[in-house]
mmCIF file of C-alpha atoms and ligand atoms in Angstrom:
data_model
loop_
_atom_site.group_PDB
_atom_site.id
_atom_site.type_symbol
_atom_site.label_atom_id
_atom_site.label_comp_id
_atom_site.label_asym_id
_atom_site.label_seq_id
_atom_site.Cartn_x
_atom_site.Cartn_y
_atom_site.Cartn_z
ATOM 1 C CA UNK A 1 45.051 -34.869 -28.638
ATOM 2 C CA UNK A 2 43.617 -30.817 -28.708
ATOM 3 C CA UNK A 3 44.246 -28.673 -26.103
ATOM 4 C CA UNK A 4 41.773 -26.145 -23.136
ATOM 5 C CA UNK A 5 43.583 -22.605 -24.175
ATOM 6 C CA UNK A 6 47.476 -23.821 -24.002
ATOM 7 C CA UNK A 7 48.720 -22.688 -28.062
ATOM 8 C CA UNK A 8 45.030 -21.798 -29.206
ATOM 9 C CA UNK A 9 46.282 -18.134 -29.508
ATOM 10 C CA UNK A 10 49.442 -18.551 -31.304
ATOM 11 C CA UNK A 11 51.511 -16.037 -32.688
ATOM 12 C CA UNK A 12 54.881 -16.983 -35.449
ATOM 13 C CA UNK A 13 57.415 -14.878 -36.064
ATOM 14 C CA UNK A 14 59.561 -14.747 -38.930
ATOM 15 C CA UNK A 15 62.380 -12.984 -36.997
ATOM 16 C CA UNK A 16 62.746 -11.667 -33.566
ATOM 17 C CA UNK A 17 65.446 -9.995 -30.938
ATOM 18 C CA UNK A 18 63.618 -12.858 -28.091
ATOM 19 C CA UNK A 19 60.487 -14.249 -27.615
ATOM 20 C CA UNK A 20 60.753 -13.862 -24.117
ATOM 21 C CA UNK A 21 61.241 -10.361 -24.878
ATOM 22 C CA UNK A 22 58.137 -9.867 -27.366
ATOM 23 C CA UNK A 23 55.807 -11.883 -24.708
ATOM 24 C CA UNK A 24 57.027 -8.802 -21.892
ATOM 25 C CA UNK A 25 56.119 -6.510 -24.170
ATOM 26 C CA UNK A 26 52.766 -7.903 -25.410
ATOM 27 C CA UNK A 27 51.911 -7.724 -21.729
ATOM 28 C CA UNK A 28 51.997 -4.273 -20.891
ATOM 29 C CA UNK A 29 49.485 -3.858 -23.963
ATOM 30 C CA UNK A 30 47.517 -6.543 -23.480
ATOM 31 C CA UNK A 31 45.759 -8.853 -22.003
ATOM 32 C CA UNK A 32 46.873 -11.844 -23.770
ATOM 33 C CA UNK A 33 44.773 -15.046 -23.710
ATOM 34 C CA UNK A 34 46.341 -17.416 -21.203
ATOM 35 C CA UNK A 35 48.252 -20.233 -23.108
ATOM 36 C CA UNK A 36 49.346 -18.028 -25.383
ATOM 37 C CA UNK A 37 52.365 -19.359 -27.519
ATOM 38 C CA UNK A 38 54.987 -17.053 -29.229
ATOM 39 C CA UNK A 39 57.263 -19.124 -31.569
ATOM 40 C CA UNK A 40 60.166 -17.526 -34.017
ATOM 41 C CA UNK A 41 61.792 -19.604 -36.880
ATOM 42 C CA UNK A 42 65.200 -16.470 -36.024
ATOM 43 C CA UNK A 43 65.766 -14.825 -32.962
ATOM 44 C CA UNK A 44 68.742 -12.381 -33.227
ATOM 45 C CA UNK A 45 68.959 -12.282 -29.998
ATOM 46 C CA UNK A 46 68.045 -15.101 -27.489
ATOM 47 C CA UNK A 47 68.374 -14.931 -23.961
ATOM 48 C CA UNK A 48 69.596 -17.810 -21.701
ATOM 49 C CA UNK A 49 69.975 -17.533 -17.718
ATOM 50 C CA UNK A 50 72.225 -15.787 -15.712
ATOM 51 C CA UNK A 51 72.339 -13.959 -18.779
ATOM 52 C CA UNK A 52 74.149 -15.828 -21.191
ATOM 53 C CA UNK A 53 72.896 -15.714 -24.807
ATOM 54 C CA UNK A 54 71.014 -18.546 -26.246
ATOM 55 C CA UNK A 55 71.682 -19.938 -29.805
ATOM 56 C CA UNK A 56 69.850 -21.879 -31.857
ATOM 57 C CA UNK A 57 69.954 -22.380 -35.847
ATOM 58 C CA UNK A 58 67.132 -20.404 -37.935
ATOM 59 C CA UNK A 59 64.552 -22.500 -38.557
ATOM 60 C CA UNK A 60 65.991 -25.897 -36.934
ATOM 61 C CA UNK A 61 64.854 -25.682 -33.404
ATOM 62 C CA UNK A 62 62.256 -24.302 -31.249
ATOM 63 C CA UNK A 63 62.520 -20.902 -29.756
ATOM 64 C CA UNK A 64 59.192 -20.336 -28.494
ATOM 65 C CA UNK A 65 57.737 -18.800 -24.990
ATOM 66 C CA UNK A 66 53.777 -19.021 -23.316
ATOM 67 C CA UNK A 67 52.044 -17.007 -21.295
ATOM 68 C CA UNK A 68 50.600 -18.011 -18.355
ATOM 69 C CA UNK A 69 48.850 -15.811 -15.238
ATOM 70 C CA UNK A 70 49.600 -18.175 -12.284
ATOM 71 C CA UNK A 71 47.707 -15.568 -9.300
ATOM 72 C CA UNK A 72 46.504 -18.948 -7.288
ATOM 73 C CA UNK A 73 50.886 -19.354 -6.682
ATOM 74 C CA UNK A 74 52.555 -17.129 -4.201
ATOM 75 C CA UNK A 75 55.835 -15.135 -5.762
ATOM 76 C CA UNK A 76 57.757 -17.595 -2.981
ATOM 77 C CA UNK A 77 56.654 -20.460 -4.779
ATOM 78 C CA UNK A 78 57.705 -19.767 -8.502
ATOM 79 C CA UNK A 79 60.225 -22.452 -8.553
ATOM 80 C CA UNK A 80 56.843 -24.422 -9.021
ATOM 81 C CA UNK A 81 56.674 -23.321 -12.498
ATOM 82 C CA UNK A 82 60.123 -24.022 -13.343
ATOM 83 C CA UNK A 83 59.415 -27.627 -11.939
ATOM 84 C CA UNK A 84 56.323 -27.243 -14.343
ATOM 85 C CA UNK A 85 57.876 -26.892 -17.280
ATOM 86 C CA UNK A 86 60.809 -29.490 -16.724
ATOM 87 C CA UNK A 87 57.956 -32.002 -16.167
ATOM 88 C CA UNK A 88 56.230 -30.767 -19.271
ATOM 89 C CA UNK A 89 59.852 -30.577 -21.410
ATOM 90 C CA UNK A 90 61.061 -34.145 -19.965
ATOM 91 C CA UNK A 91 57.318 -35.918 -20.903
ATOM 92 C CA UNK A 92 57.544 -34.180 -24.410
ATOM 93 C CA UNK A 93 61.366 -35.905 -24.981
ATOM 94 C CA UNK A 94 60.111 -39.425 -23.590
ATOM 95 C CA UNK A 95 57.059 -39.518 -25.649
ATOM 96 C CA UNK A 96 59.724 -38.164 -28.323
ATOM 97 C CA UNK A 97 62.144 -40.719 -27.872
ATOM 98 C CA UNK A 98 62.152 -44.431 -26.378
ATOM 99 C CA UNK A 99 63.237 -43.800 -22.511
ATOM 100 C CA UNK A 100 64.136 -47.131 -22.830
ATOM 101 C CA UNK A 101 67.761 -46.207 -25.137
ATOM 102 C CA UNK A 102 67.793 -42.874 -24.646
ATOM 103 C CA UNK A 103 68.733 -41.155 -20.190
ATOM 104 C CA UNK A 104 66.701 -38.257 -19.772
ATOM 105 C CA UNK A 105 67.061 -36.058 -17.083
ATOM 106 C CA UNK A 106 66.026 -32.739 -16.083
ATOM 107 C CA UNK A 107 69.310 -30.984 -14.724
ATOM 108 C CA UNK A 108 68.691 -28.290 -11.564
ATOM 109 C CA UNK A 109 66.962 -25.771 -12.046
ATOM 110 C CA UNK A 110 65.374 -26.626 -15.455
ATOM 111 C CA UNK A 111 67.942 -27.880 -18.051
ATOM 112 C CA UNK A 112 66.752 -31.097 -19.403
ATOM 113 C CA UNK A 113 70.284 -33.224 -20.834
ATOM 114 C CA UNK A 114 69.366 -36.723 -22.668
ATOM 115 C CA UNK A 115 72.713 -39.046 -22.414
ATOM 116 C CA UNK A 116 74.102 -36.021 -20.611
ATOM 117 C CA UNK A 117 74.153 -33.111 -23.225
ATOM 118 C CA UNK A 118 71.939 -30.199 -22.648
ATOM 119 C CA UNK A 119 69.112 -30.952 -25.371
ATOM 120 C CA UNK A 120 66.758 -28.416 -24.027
ATOM 121 C CA UNK A 121 66.503 -24.665 -21.552
ATOM 122 C CA UNK A 122 64.079 -23.073 -20.199
ATOM 123 C CA UNK A 123 63.298 -19.234 -18.879
ATOM 124 C CA UNK A 124 60.823 -18.349 -17.302
ATOM 125 C CA UNK A 125 59.832 -14.418 -16.054
ATOM 126 C CA UNK A 126 57.578 -13.647 -13.736
ATOM 127 C CA UNK A 127 55.899 -10.369 -12.818
ATOM 128 C CA UNK A 128 54.291 -9.864 -9.437
ATOM 129 C CA UNK A 129 51.298 -8.287 -7.702
ATOM 130 C CA UNK A 130 51.479 -8.559 -4.218
ATOM 131 C CA UNK A 131 52.864 -11.332 -2.643
ATOM 132 C CA UNK A 132 51.336 -13.681 -5.482
ATOM 133 C CA UNK A 133 52.485 -14.317 -9.411
ATOM 134 C CA UNK A 134 50.456 -11.655 -11.806
ATOM 135 C CA UNK A 135 52.070 -13.432 -15.747
ATOM 136 C CA UNK A 136 55.192 -15.724 -16.174
ATOM 137 C CA UNK A 137 56.643 -15.774 -19.428
ATOM 138 C CA UNK A 138 57.956 -19.017 -19.863
ATOM 139 C CA UNK A 139 60.598 -19.045 -22.826
ATOM 140 C CA UNK A 140 61.567 -22.467 -23.990
ATOM 141 C CA UNK A 141 64.389 -23.702 -26.499
ATOM 142 C CA UNK A 142 64.074 -27.361 -27.493
ATOM 143 C CA UNK A 143 67.353 -28.127 -29.844
ATOM 144 C CA UNK A 144 65.046 -30.448 -32.851
ATOM 145 C CA UNK A 145 67.052 -30.291 -36.082
ATOM 146 C CA UNK A 146 70.182 -28.963 -36.315
ATOM 147 C CA UNK A 147 73.193 -31.304 -36.988
ATOM 148 C CA UNK A 148 75.931 -28.818 -35.399
ATOM 149 C CA UNK A 149 76.692 -27.202 -32.319
ATOM 150 C CA UNK A 150 79.873 -25.755 -33.292
ATOM 151 C CA UNK A 151 82.747 -25.744 -29.603
ATOM 152 C CA UNK A 152 79.965 -27.275 -27.743
ATOM 153 C CA UNK A 153 79.707 -30.443 -29.187
ATOM 154 C CA UNK A 154 80.190 -32.582 -26.165
ATOM 155 C CA UNK A 155 77.668 -30.035 -23.666
ATOM 156 C CA UNK A 156 74.664 -29.417 -25.986
ATOM 157 C CA UNK A 157 72.579 -32.491 -28.238
ATOM 158 C CA UNK A 158 69.647 -32.343 -30.631
ATOM 159 C CA UNK A 159 66.754 -34.834 -31.516
ATOM 160 C CA UNK A 160 68.897 -35.118 -34.668
ATOM 161 C CA UNK A 161 71.554 -36.119 -33.463
ATOM 162 C CA UNK A 162 70.580 -38.124 -31.483
ATOM 163 C CA UNK A 163 67.888 -40.753 -34.063
ATOM 164 C CA UNK A 164 69.089 -39.248 -37.396
ATOM 165 C CA UNK A 165 65.632 -38.295 -37.944
ATOM 166 C CA UNK A 166 63.951 -34.519 -39.066
ATOM 167 C CA UNK A 167 61.283 -33.390 -36.519
ATOM 168 C CA UNK A 168 58.952 -30.917 -37.537
ATOM 169 C CA UNK A 169 58.838 -27.566 -35.423
ATOM 170 C CA UNK A 170 55.169 -27.222 -34.973
ATOM 171 C CA UNK A 171 54.345 -31.262 -34.059
ATOM 172 C CA UNK A 172 56.778 -30.565 -31.484
ATOM 173 C CA UNK A 173 55.531 -27.566 -30.820
ATOM 174 C CA UNK A 174 52.122 -29.239 -30.229
ATOM 175 C CA UNK A 175 53.134 -31.719 -27.377
ATOM 176 C CA UNK A 176 54.446 -29.350 -25.728
ATOM 177 C CA UNK A 177 51.697 -27.753 -25.421
ATOM 178 C CA UNK A 178 49.827 -30.797 -24.646
ATOM 179 C CA UNK A 179 51.833 -31.599 -21.850
ATOM 180 C CA UNK A 180 52.443 -27.477 -20.305
ATOM 181 C CA UNK A 181 48.554 -27.312 -20.554
ATOM 182 C CA UNK A 182 48.287 -31.234 -18.102
ATOM 183 C CA UNK A 183 51.075 -29.785 -15.456
ATOM 184 C CA UNK A 184 49.602 -26.631 -15.759
ATOM 185 C CA UNK A 185 46.046 -27.827 -14.769
ATOM 186 C CA UNK A 186 47.983 -30.140 -11.852
ATOM 187 C CA UNK A 187 49.755 -27.473 -10.351
ATOM 188 C CA UNK A 188 46.077 -25.490 -10.163
ATOM 189 C CA UNK A 189 44.255 -28.542 -9.097
ATOM 190 C CA UNK A 190 46.172 -28.352 -5.801
ATOM 191 C CA UNK A 191 48.465 -32.022 -6.834
ATOM 192 C CA UNK A 192 51.568 -29.583 -6.719
ATOM 193 C CA UNK A 193 53.062 -33.080 -4.747
ATOM 194 C CA UNK A 194 52.263 -35.241 -8.125
ATOM 195 C CA UNK A 195 54.800 -32.049 -9.735
ATOM 196 C CA UNK A 196 57.470 -31.843 -6.870
ATOM 197 C CA UNK A 197 57.649 -35.735 -6.781
ATOM 198 C CA UNK A 198 57.938 -36.004 -10.404
ATOM 199 C CA UNK A 199 60.858 -33.510 -10.625
ATOM 200 C CA UNK A 200 62.567 -35.341 -7.677
ATOM 201 C CA UNK A 201 62.583 -38.960 -9.539
ATOM 202 C CA UNK A 202 63.254 -37.110 -12.904
ATOM 203 C CA UNK A 203 66.706 -35.310 -11.448
ATOM 204 C CA UNK A 204 70.327 -35.938 -12.534
ATOM 205 C CA UNK A 205 71.944 -36.817 -9.450
ATOM 206 C CA UNK A 206 68.977 -36.681 -6.771
ATOM 207 C CA UNK A 207 70.270 -38.445 -3.446
ATOM 208 C CA UNK A 208 73.219 -39.299 -5.368
ATOM 209 C CA UNK A 209 77.049 -38.765 -3.929
ATOM 210 C CA UNK A 210 78.285 -35.838 -5.873
ATOM 211 C CA UNK A 211 80.858 -33.389 -6.107
ATOM 212 C CA UNK A 212 79.756 -29.399 -6.574
ATOM 213 C CA UNK A 213 81.846 -26.706 -6.855
ATOM 214 C CA UNK A 214 80.565 -22.936 -4.844
ATOM 215 C CA UNK A 215 81.283 -20.436 -7.130
ATOM 216 C CA UNK A 216 82.855 -17.597 -4.307
ATOM 217 C CA UNK A 217 86.045 -19.202 -4.274
ATOM 218 C CA UNK A 218 86.313 -22.231 -6.668
ATOM 219 C CA UNK A 219 86.108 -24.982 -4.040
ATOM 220 C CA UNK A 220 84.815 -28.096 -4.079
ATOM 221 C CA UNK A 221 83.460 -30.354 -1.915
ATOM 222 C CA UNK A 222 81.110 -33.047 -1.434
ATOM 223 C CA UNK A 223 77.622 -33.848 -1.011
ATOM 224 C CA UNK A 224 74.217 -35.226 -1.493
ATOM 225 C CA UNK A 225 71.277 -33.739 -3.379
ATOM 226 C CA UNK A 226 68.155 -34.032 -0.934
ATOM 227 C CA UNK A 227 65.775 -31.712 -2.608
ATOM 228 C CA UNK A 228 64.598 -28.671 -4.143
ATOM 229 C CA UNK A 229 62.380 -26.006 -2.212
ATOM 230 C CA UNK A 230 59.506 -23.918 -4.158
ATOM 231 C CA UNK A 231 61.901 -21.012 -4.443
ATOM 232 C CA UNK A 232 64.409 -23.258 -6.347
ATOM 233 C CA UNK A 233 67.214 -23.375 -3.795
ATOM 234 C CA UNK A 234 69.182 -26.297 -3.720
ATOM 235 C CA UNK A 235 69.107 -28.610 -0.613
ATOM 236 C CA UNK A 236 72.519 -30.594 -0.436
ATOM 237 C CA UNK A 237 73.258 -32.918 2.678
ATOM 238 C CA UNK A 238 77.147 -32.330 3.259
ATOM 239 C CA UNK A 239 79.367 -35.057 4.777
ATOM 240 C CA UNK A 240 79.303 -33.348 7.869
ATOM 241 C CA UNK A 241 75.204 -34.371 7.913
ATOM 242 C CA UNK A 242 73.673 -31.009 7.895
ATOM 243 C CA UNK A 243 71.688 -30.146 5.249
ATOM 244 C CA UNK A 244 72.061 -26.524 3.513
ATOM 245 C CA UNK A 245 70.350 -25.132 0.748
ATOM 246 C CA UNK A 246 71.967 -22.991 -1.952
ATOM 247 C CA UNK A 247 70.795 -20.832 -4.396
ATOM 248 C CA UNK A 248 71.627 -21.698 -8.656
ATOM 249 C CA UNK A 249 74.641 -18.551 -8.084
ATOM 250 C CA UNK A 250 76.225 -20.245 -5.585
ATOM 251 C CA UNK A 251 76.807 -23.405 -6.609
ATOM 252 C CA UNK A 252 77.381 -25.638 -9.934
ATOM 253 C CA UNK A 253 77.891 -29.248 -10.565
ATOM 254 C CA UNK A 254 77.989 -32.288 -13.303
ATOM 255 C CA UNK A 255 81.561 -30.826 -14.771
HETATM 256 C C1 LIG B 301 68.794 -21.037 -20.670
HETATM 257 O O1 LIG B 301 69.179 -22.856 -20.536
HETATM 258 O O2 LIG B 301 69.787 -20.632 -21.077
HETATM 259 C C2 LIG B 301 67.529 -20.951 -20.951
HETATM 260 C C3 LIG B 301 67.553 -21.023 -22.751
HETATM 261 C C4 LIG B 301 66.077 -20.759 -22.906
HETATM 262 C C5 LIG B 301 66.114 -19.815 -24.748
HETATM 263 C C6 LIG B 301 64.107 -20.098 -24.706
HETATM 264 S S1 LIG B 301 64.527 -19.523 -26.461
HETATM 265 C C7 LIG B 301 63.037 -18.628 -26.764
HETATM 266 C C8 LIG B 301 63.121 -17.678 -25.341
HETATM 267 N N1 LIG B 301 63.210 -16.496 -25.313
HETATM 268 C C9 LIG B 301 65.013 -16.399 -25.299
HETATM 269 O O3 LIG B 301 65.059 -15.640 -25.836
HETATM 270 N N2 LIG B 301 64.742 -17.359 -24.963
HETATM 271 C C10 LIG B 301 63.972 -18.220 -24.399
#
């Protein structure tokens, strides 16, 4: 399927510090068309969440950023964009892998895991105008053909490691663009509930008893994930029955 606008305007770079940084700089100069895709063969300073570095072998993986102008979203609902992108990646992986044979999950906030290992990560950088989202740079790192993750071997995987098949980057980017367009138009077309419900139904640990680690004092507590708010906070029902909202930096789980 061709897309209406996502990925129609493309910038392919042999090398860049970070496709997100490139997109942010571009936005300072011009109003790039909505859905502009910037992708690179190699990033010299790829950015991950929480200030981490994103490392990806040259030419083997997808390192890409899309530009959107979701002015219909309130700044406080920014996490709807994360849910949307996670679902587009989930849908792409469901098309590429037989879901009967692989366990594909979204791990809050927006990591994608296959068989318990991370295959993709998302870094969204927004700019705001008044209380609306003026522009969003949606950075996607998806491991395609990388065969070796070194010390991350137990935590990271790629489509190649899962299937022993090589995946051409352009083909997978086309699928991502198509799936992103579908979910973006749902979000824009007031079908937010579909996005929210699907996010929960594909989320690792939803409605199951889990052990969480509190970042502040490294203590553990048990609870059950009840939902994720539009600002990104996770709702956890504690043993006492009380439901508490936590921010990303406050807790972690699934170790
Ligand atoms: C994470 O899981 O920590 C998020 C990783 C996001 C990586 C992608 S690669 C393309 C884009 N450019 C960047 O510098 N980061 C994102």
